[in-house]
Amino acid sequence: MRVNVRALMLRDGKVVVSRERRQGVEHVLLPGGRVRDGESIHEALTREVGEETGLTVSADRLLYVAEVVGMYGVHDLILIWSADINDTDVAISDDVLVAVDSDEARSIMPPVMAQIGGDLTNGTVQHPRWLGNVRRPPRP
């Protein structure tokens, strides 16, 4: 099992995302990635978000825990943290800001934006929430 950390960061009511191409297909993700051996969760979150967005962040609190159990032996544990953007004066380009209730937000990986959007509407998550296996079934 691999451990992944992801950051939920909001700017002007929109989610900060990272975009990457894999095999010619664009993926929209909550910024983050794998925790390296010997690295703390907070160190990994800060490193991964910095690599993907150029932002300096601080982990605030754990919001969600999910897993991806997929084909070909994939088994990832995903820890989604709220994160504070330390670079408050840095402009964030519009191409990495996604409205929570938009169609594009539904394509963000891992596929937890429906849950996050509902929680943002109803107030913050009081305790970390287990989301179970969030693996999106393959497209036909």
JSON list of C-alpha atoms in Angstrom, two decimals:
[
{"chain": "A", "resi": 1, "resn": "MET", "atom": "CA", "xyz": [0.00, 0.00, 0.00]},
{"chain": "A", "resi": 2, "resn": "ARG", "atom": "CA", "xyz": [1.25, 3.45, -0.91]},
{"chain": "A", "resi": 3, "resn": "VAL", "atom": "CA", "xyz": [0.40, 6.56, 1.10]},
{"chain": "A", "resi": 4, "resn": "ASN", "atom": "CA", "xyz": [-0.60, 9.71, -0.79]},
{"chain": "A", "resi": 5, "resn": "VAL", "atom": "CA", "xyz": [-1.26, 13.18, 0.58]},
{"chain": "A", "resi": 6, "resn": "ARG", "atom": "CA", "xyz": [-3.46, 15.73, -1.15]},
{"chain": "A", "resi": 7, "resn": "ALA", "atom": "CA", "xyz": [-4.21, 19.37, -0.29]},
{"chain": "A", "resi": 8, "resn": "LEU", "atom": "CA", "xyz": [-7.57, 21.07, -0.36]},
{"chain": "A", "resi": 9, "resn": "MET", "atom": "CA", "xyz": [-6.81, 24.76, -0.81]},
{"chain": "A", "resi": 10, "resn": "LEU", "atom": "CA", "xyz": [-9.34, 27.46, -1.55]},
{"chain": "A", "resi": 11, "resn": "ARG", "atom": "CA", "xyz": [-8.74, 30.84, -3.11]},
{"chain": "A", "resi": 12, "resn": "ASP", "atom": "CA", "xyz": [-11.69, 33.16, -3.73]},
{"chain": "A", "resi": 13, "resn": "GLY", "atom": "CA", "xyz": [-14.13, 30.27, -3.22]},
{"chain": "A", "resi": 14, "resn": "LYS", "atom": "CA", "xyz": [-12.40, 28.09, -5.82]},
{"chain": "A", "resi": 15, "resn": "VAL", "atom": "CA", "xyz": [-10.29, 24.96, -5.41]},
{"chain": "A", "resi": 16, "resn": "VAL", "atom": "CA", "xyz": [-6.61, 25.11, -6.32]},
{"chain": "A", "resi": 17, "resn": "VAL", "atom": "CA", "xyz": [-5.77, 22.15, -8.56]},
{"chain": "A", "resi": 18, "resn": "SER", "atom": "CA", "xyz": [-2.83, 20.78, -10.47]},
{"chain": "A", "resi": 19, "resn": "ARG", "atom": "CA", "xyz": [-3.01, 19.61, -14.05]},
{"chain": "A", "resi": 20, "resn": "GLU", "atom": "CA", "xyz": [-0.91, 16.92, -15.62]},
{"chain": "A", "resi": 21, "resn": "ARG", "atom": "CA", "xyz": [-0.90, 14.90, -18.79]},
{"chain": "A", "resi": 22, "resn": "ARG", "atom": "CA", "xyz": [-0.64, 11.13, -18.67]},
{"chain": "A", "resi": 23, "resn": "GLN", "atom": "CA", "xyz": [-0.51, 9.28, -21.95]},
{"chain": "A", "resi": 24, "resn": "GLY", "atom": "CA", "xyz": [-1.89, 12.35, -23.73]},
{"chain": "A", "resi": 25, "resn": "VAL", "atom": "CA", "xyz": [-4.88, 12.77, -21.39]},
{"chain": "A", "resi": 26, "resn": "GLU", "atom": "CA", "xyz": [-5.16, 15.76, -19.06]},
{"chain": "A", "resi": 27, "resn": "HIS", "atom": "CA", "xyz": [-5.91, 14.97, -15.43]},
{"chain": "A", "resi": 28, "resn": "VAL", "atom": "CA", "xyz": [-7.12, 17.52, -12.90]},
{"chain": "A", "resi": 29, "resn": "LEU", "atom": "CA", "xyz": [-6.02, 16.67, -9.36]},
{"chain": "A", "resi": 30, "resn": "LEU", "atom": "CA", "xyz": [-5.97, 17.97, -5.86]},
{"chain": "A", "resi": 31, "resn": "PRO", "atom": "CA", "xyz": [-2.27, 18.86, -5.53]},
{"chain": "A", "resi": 32, "resn": "GLY", "atom": "CA", "xyz": [-0.15, 16.27, -3.76]},
{"chain": "A", "resi": 33, "resn": "GLY", "atom": "CA", "xyz": [1.36, 12.86, -4.24]},
{"chain": "A", "resi": 34, "resn": "ARG", "atom": "CA", "xyz": [3.23, 9.99, -2.64]},
{"chain": "A", "resi": 35, "resn": "VAL", "atom": "CA", "xyz": [4.95, 10.12, 0.70]},
{"chain": "A", "resi": 36, "resn": "ARG", "atom": "CA", "xyz": [8.61, 9.11, 0.35]},
{"chain": "A", "resi": 37, "resn": "ASP", "atom": "CA", "xyz": [10.33, 6.70, 2.71]},
{"chain": "A", "resi": 38, "resn": "GLY", "atom": "CA", "xyz": [11.50, 8.58, 5.81]},
{"chain": "A", "resi": 39, "resn": "GLU", "atom": "CA", "xyz": [9.36, 11.63, 5.01]},
{"chain": "A", "resi": 40, "resn": "SER", "atom": "CA", "xyz": [6.62, 12.92, 7.30]},
{"chain": "A", "resi": 41, "resn": "ILE", "atom": "CA", "xyz": [3.10, 13.48, 6.02]},
{"chain": "A", "resi": 42, "resn": "HIS", "atom": "CA", "xyz": [3.46, 17.25, 6.43]},
{"chain": "A", "resi": 43, "resn": "GLU", "atom": "CA", "xyz": [6.85, 17.29, 4.68]},
{"chain": "A", "resi": 44, "resn": "ALA", "atom": "CA", "xyz": [5.39, 15.32, 1.77]},
{"chain": "A", "resi": 45, "resn": "LEU", "atom": "CA", "xyz": [2.39, 17.62, 1.49]},
{"chain": "A", "resi": 46, "resn": "THR", "atom": "CA", "xyz": [4.57, 20.74, 1.48]},
{"chain": "A", "resi": 47, "resn": "ARG", "atom": "CA", "xyz": [7.00, 19.23, -1.04]},
{"chain": "A", "resi": 48, "resn": "GLU", "atom": "CA", "xyz": [4.37, 17.86, -3.42]},
{"chain": "A", "resi": 49, "resn": "VAL", "atom": "CA", "xyz": [2.22, 21.01, -3.44]},
{"chain": "A", "resi": 50, "resn": "GLY", "atom": "CA", "xyz": [5.34, 23.12, -4.01]},
{"chain": "A", "resi": 51, "resn": "GLU", "atom": "CA", "xyz": [6.44, 20.92, -6.92]},
{"chain": "A", "resi": 52, "resn": "GLU", "atom": "CA", "xyz": [3.03, 20.96, -8.57]},
{"chain": "A", "resi": 53, "resn": "THR", "atom": "CA", "xyz": [1.85, 24.52, -7.92]},
{"chain": "A", "resi": 54, "resn": "GLY", "atom": "CA", "xyz": [4.88, 26.56, -6.85]},
{"chain": "A", "resi": 55, "resn": "LEU", "atom": "CA", "xyz": [2.99, 27.52, -3.67]},
{"chain": "A", "resi": 56, "resn": "THR", "atom": "CA", "xyz": [4.32, 27.29, -0.15]},
{"chain": "A", "resi": 57, "resn": "VAL", "atom": "CA", "xyz": [1.69, 25.76, 2.13]},
{"chain": "A", "resi": 58, "resn": "SER", "atom": "CA", "xyz": [1.18, 24.59, 5.67]},
{"chain": "A", "resi": 59, "resn": "ALA", "atom": "CA", "xyz": [-0.99, 21.60, 6.48]},
{"chain": "A", "resi": 60, "resn": "ASP", "atom": "CA", "xyz": [-3.93, 22.69, 8.60]},
{"chain": "A", "resi": 61, "resn": "ARG", "atom": "CA", "xyz": [-5.94, 19.58, 9.47]},
{"chain": "A", "resi": 62, "resn": "LEU", "atom": "CA", "xyz": [-6.85, 16.20, 8.13]},
{"chain": "A", "resi": 63, "resn": "LEU", "atom": "CA", "xyz": [-10.25, 16.28, 6.40]},
{"chain": "A", "resi": 64, "resn": "TYR", "atom": "CA", "xyz": [-10.70, 12.98, 4.57]},
{"chain": "A", "resi": 65, "resn": "VAL", "atom": "CA", "xyz": [-9.19, 9.53, 4.39]},
{"chain": "A", "resi": 66, "resn": "ALA", "atom": "CA", "xyz": [-9.89, 7.42, 1.33]},
{"chain": "A", "resi": 67, "resn": "GLU", "atom": "CA", "xyz": [-8.37, 4.52, -0.50]},
{"chain": "A", "resi": 68, "resn": "VAL", "atom": "CA", "xyz": [-8.04, 3.49, -4.09]},
{"chain": "A", "resi": 69, "resn": "VAL", "atom": "CA", "xyz": [-8.17, -0.24, -4.57]},
{"chain": "A", "resi": 70, "resn": "GLY", "atom": "CA", "xyz": [-7.86, -0.85, -8.23]},
{"chain": "A", "resi": 71, "resn": "MET", "atom": "CA", "xyz": [-6.79, -3.16, -10.93]},
{"chain": "A", "resi": 72, "resn": "TYR", "atom": "CA", "xyz": [-3.21, -4.37, -11.34]},
{"chain": "A", "resi": 73, "resn": "GLY", "atom": "CA", "xyz": [-2.46, -4.36, -7.61]},
{"chain": "A", "resi": 74, "resn": "VAL", "atom": "CA", "xyz": [-3.00, -0.64, -7.06]},
{"chain": "A", "resi": 75, "resn": "HIS", "atom": "CA", "xyz": [-3.75, 0.09, -3.42]},
{"chain": "A", "resi": 76, "resn": "ASP", "atom": "CA", "xyz": [-3.30, 3.68, -2.24]},
{"chain": "A", "resi": 77, "resn": "LEU", "atom": "CA", "xyz": [-4.28, 5.30, 1.02]},
{"chain": "A", "resi": 78, "resn": "ILE", "atom": "CA", "xyz": [-5.13, 8.97, 0.42]},
{"chain": "A", "resi": 79, "resn": "LEU", "atom": "CA", "xyz": [-4.99, 11.59, 3.16]},
{"chain": "A", "resi": 80, "resn": "ILE", "atom": "CA", "xyz": [-6.67, 14.85, 2.16]},
{"chain": "A", "resi": 81, "resn": "TRP", "atom": "CA", "xyz": [-5.66, 17.84, 4.26]},
{"chain": "A", "resi": 82, "resn": "SER", "atom": "CA", "xyz": [-6.88, 21.38, 4.32]},
{"chain": "A", "resi": 83, "resn": "ALA", "atom": "CA", "xyz": [-3.84, 23.54, 3.69]},
{"chain": "A", "resi": 84, "resn": "ASP", "atom": "CA", "xyz": [-3.13, 27.20, 4.19]},
{"chain": "A", "resi": 85, "resn": "ILE", "atom": "CA", "xyz": [-1.41, 29.03, 1.36]},
{"chain": "A", "resi": 86, "resn": "ASN", "atom": "CA", "xyz": [1.50, 30.89, 2.92]},
{"chain": "A", "resi": 87, "resn": "ASP", "atom": "CA", "xyz": [2.05, 32.99, -0.22]},
{"chain": "A", "resi": 88, "resn": "THR", "atom": "CA", "xyz": [-1.02, 35.18, 0.29]},
{"chain": "A", "resi": 89, "resn": "ASP", "atom": "CA", "xyz": [0.32, 37.88, -2.04]},
{"chain": "A", "resi": 90, "resn": "VAL", "atom": "CA", "xyz": [1.13, 35.47, -4.89]},
{"chain": "A", "resi": 91, "resn": "ALA", "atom": "CA", "xyz": [-1.28, 35.55, -7.81]},
{"chain": "A", "resi": 92, "resn": "ILE", "atom": "CA", "xyz": [-2.70, 32.16, -8.73]},
{"chain": "A", "resi": 93, "resn": "SER", "atom": "CA", "xyz": [-3.52, 31.75, -12.41]},
{"chain": "A", "resi": 94, "resn": "ASP", "atom": "CA", "xyz": [-7.12, 31.08, -13.36]},
{"chain": "A", "resi": 95, "resn": "ASP", "atom": "CA", "xyz": [-6.19, 27.80, -15.07]},
{"chain": "A", "resi": 96, "resn": "VAL", "atom": "CA", "xyz": [-5.51, 26.18, -11.68]},
{"chain": "A", "resi": 97, "resn": "LEU", "atom": "CA", "xyz": [-8.65, 27.49, -9.99]},
{"chain": "A", "resi": 98, "resn": "VAL", "atom": "CA", "xyz": [-11.82, 25.43, -10.34]},
{"chain": "A", "resi": 99, "resn": "ALA", "atom": "CA", "xyz": [-15.25, 26.38, -9.05]},
{"chain": "A", "resi": 100, "resn": "VAL", "atom": "CA", "xyz": [-16.41, 23.77, -6.53]},
{"chain": "A", "resi": 101, "resn": "ASP", "atom": "CA", "xyz": [-19.82, 23.35, -8.18]},
{"chain": "A", "resi": 102, "resn": "SER", "atom": "CA", "xyz": [-18.56, 23.25, -11.79]},
{"chain": "A", "resi": 103, "resn": "ASP", "atom": "CA", "xyz": [-18.56, 20.34, -14.21]},
{"chain": "A", "resi": 104, "resn": "GLU", "atom": "CA", "xyz": [-14.78, 20.40, -14.17]},
{"chain": "A", "resi": 105, "resn": "ALA", "atom": "CA", "xyz": [-14.77, 19.92, -10.38]},
{"chain": "A", "resi": 106, "resn": "ARG", "atom": "CA", "xyz": [-16.46, 16.56, -10.89]},
{"chain": "A", "resi": 107, "resn": "SER", "atom": "CA", "xyz": [-13.42, 15.39, -12.86]},
{"chain": "A", "resi": 108, "resn": "ILE", "atom": "CA", "xyz": [-10.91, 16.20, -10.10]},
{"chain": "A", "resi": 109, "resn": "MET", "atom": "CA", "xyz": [-8.98, 13.19, -8.86]},
{"chain": "A", "resi": 110, "resn": "PRO", "atom": "CA", "xyz": [-9.40, 11.60, -6.45]},
{"chain": "A", "resi": 111, "resn": "PRO", "atom": "CA", "xyz": [-13.16, 11.75, -7.14]},
{"chain": "A", "resi": 112, "resn": "VAL", "atom": "CA", "xyz": [-14.23, 13.30, -3.84]},
{"chain": "A", "resi": 113, "resn": "MET", "atom": "CA", "xyz": [-15.44, 16.73, -4.91]},
{"chain": "A", "resi": 114, "resn": "ALA", "atom": "CA", "xyz": [-19.12, 15.85, -4.53]},
{"chain": "A", "resi": 115, "resn": "GLN", "atom": "CA", "xyz": [-18.43, 15.10, -0.86]},
{"chain": "A", "resi": 116, "resn": "ILE", "atom": "CA", "xyz": [-16.21, 18.15, -0.42]},
{"chain": "A", "resi": 117, "resn": "GLY", "atom": "CA", "xyz": [-18.69, 20.45, -2.17]},
{"chain": "A", "resi": 118, "resn": "GLY", "atom": "CA", "xyz": [-21.50, 19.27, 0.11]},
{"chain": "A", "resi": 119, "resn": "ASP", "atom": "CA", "xyz": [-19.32, 19.74, 3.18]},
{"chain": "A", "resi": 120, "resn": "LEU", "atom": "CA", "xyz": [-18.30, 23.24, 2.10]},
{"chain": "A", "resi": 121, "resn": "THR", "atom": "CA", "xyz": [-21.96, 24.14, 1.65]},
{"chain": "A", "resi": 122, "resn": "ASN", "atom": "CA", "xyz": [-22.94, 22.75, 5.06]},
{"chain": "A", "resi": 123, "resn": "GLY", "atom": "CA", "xyz": [-19.91, 23.99, 6.98]},
{"chain": "A", "resi": 124, "resn": "THR", "atom": "CA", "xyz": [-16.53, 22.49, 7.63]},
{"chain": "A", "resi": 125, "resn": "VAL", "atom": "CA", "xyz": [-15.81, 18.88, 8.42]},
{"chain": "A", "resi": 126, "resn": "GLN", "atom": "CA", "xyz": [-15.56, 18.58, 12.20]},
{"chain": "A", "resi": 127, "resn": "HIS", "atom": "CA", "xyz": [-13.63, 15.29, 12.26]},
{"chain": "A", "resi": 128, "resn": "PRO", "atom": "CA", "xyz": [-11.69, 13.42, 9.56]},
{"chain": "A", "resi": 129, "resn": "ARG", "atom": "CA", "xyz": [-14.13, 11.49, 7.42]},
{"chain": "A", "resi": 130, "resn": "TRP", "atom": "CA", "xyz": [-13.57, 8.01, 5.96]},
{"chain": "A", "resi": 131, "resn": "LEU", "atom": "CA", "xyz": [-14.66, 7.93, 2.31]},
{"chain": "A", "resi": 132, "resn": "GLY", "atom": "CA", "xyz": [-13.87, 4.29, 1.56]},
{"chain": "A", "resi": 133, "resn": "ASN", "atom": "CA", "xyz": [-12.72, 3.10, -1.87]},
{"chain": "A", "resi": 134, "resn": "VAL", "atom": "CA", "xyz": [-13.04, 6.05, -4.23]},
{"chain": "A", "resi": 135, "resn": "ARG", "atom": "CA", "xyz": [-11.71, 4.30, -7.32]},
{"chain": "A", "resi": 136, "resn": "ARG", "atom": "CA", "xyz": [-13.59, 5.56, -10.31]},
{"chain": "A", "resi": 137, "resn": "PRO", "atom": "CA", "xyz": [-14.69, 2.66, -12.52]},
{"chain": "A", "resi": 138, "resn": "PRO", "atom": "CA", "xyz": [-13.05, 2.62, -15.95]},
{"chain": "A", "resi": 139, "resn": "ARG", "atom": "CA", "xyz": [-14.85, 4.45, -18.73]},
{"chain": "A", "resi": 140, "resn": "PRO", "atom": "CA", "xyz": [-16.46, 2.21, -21.37]}
]
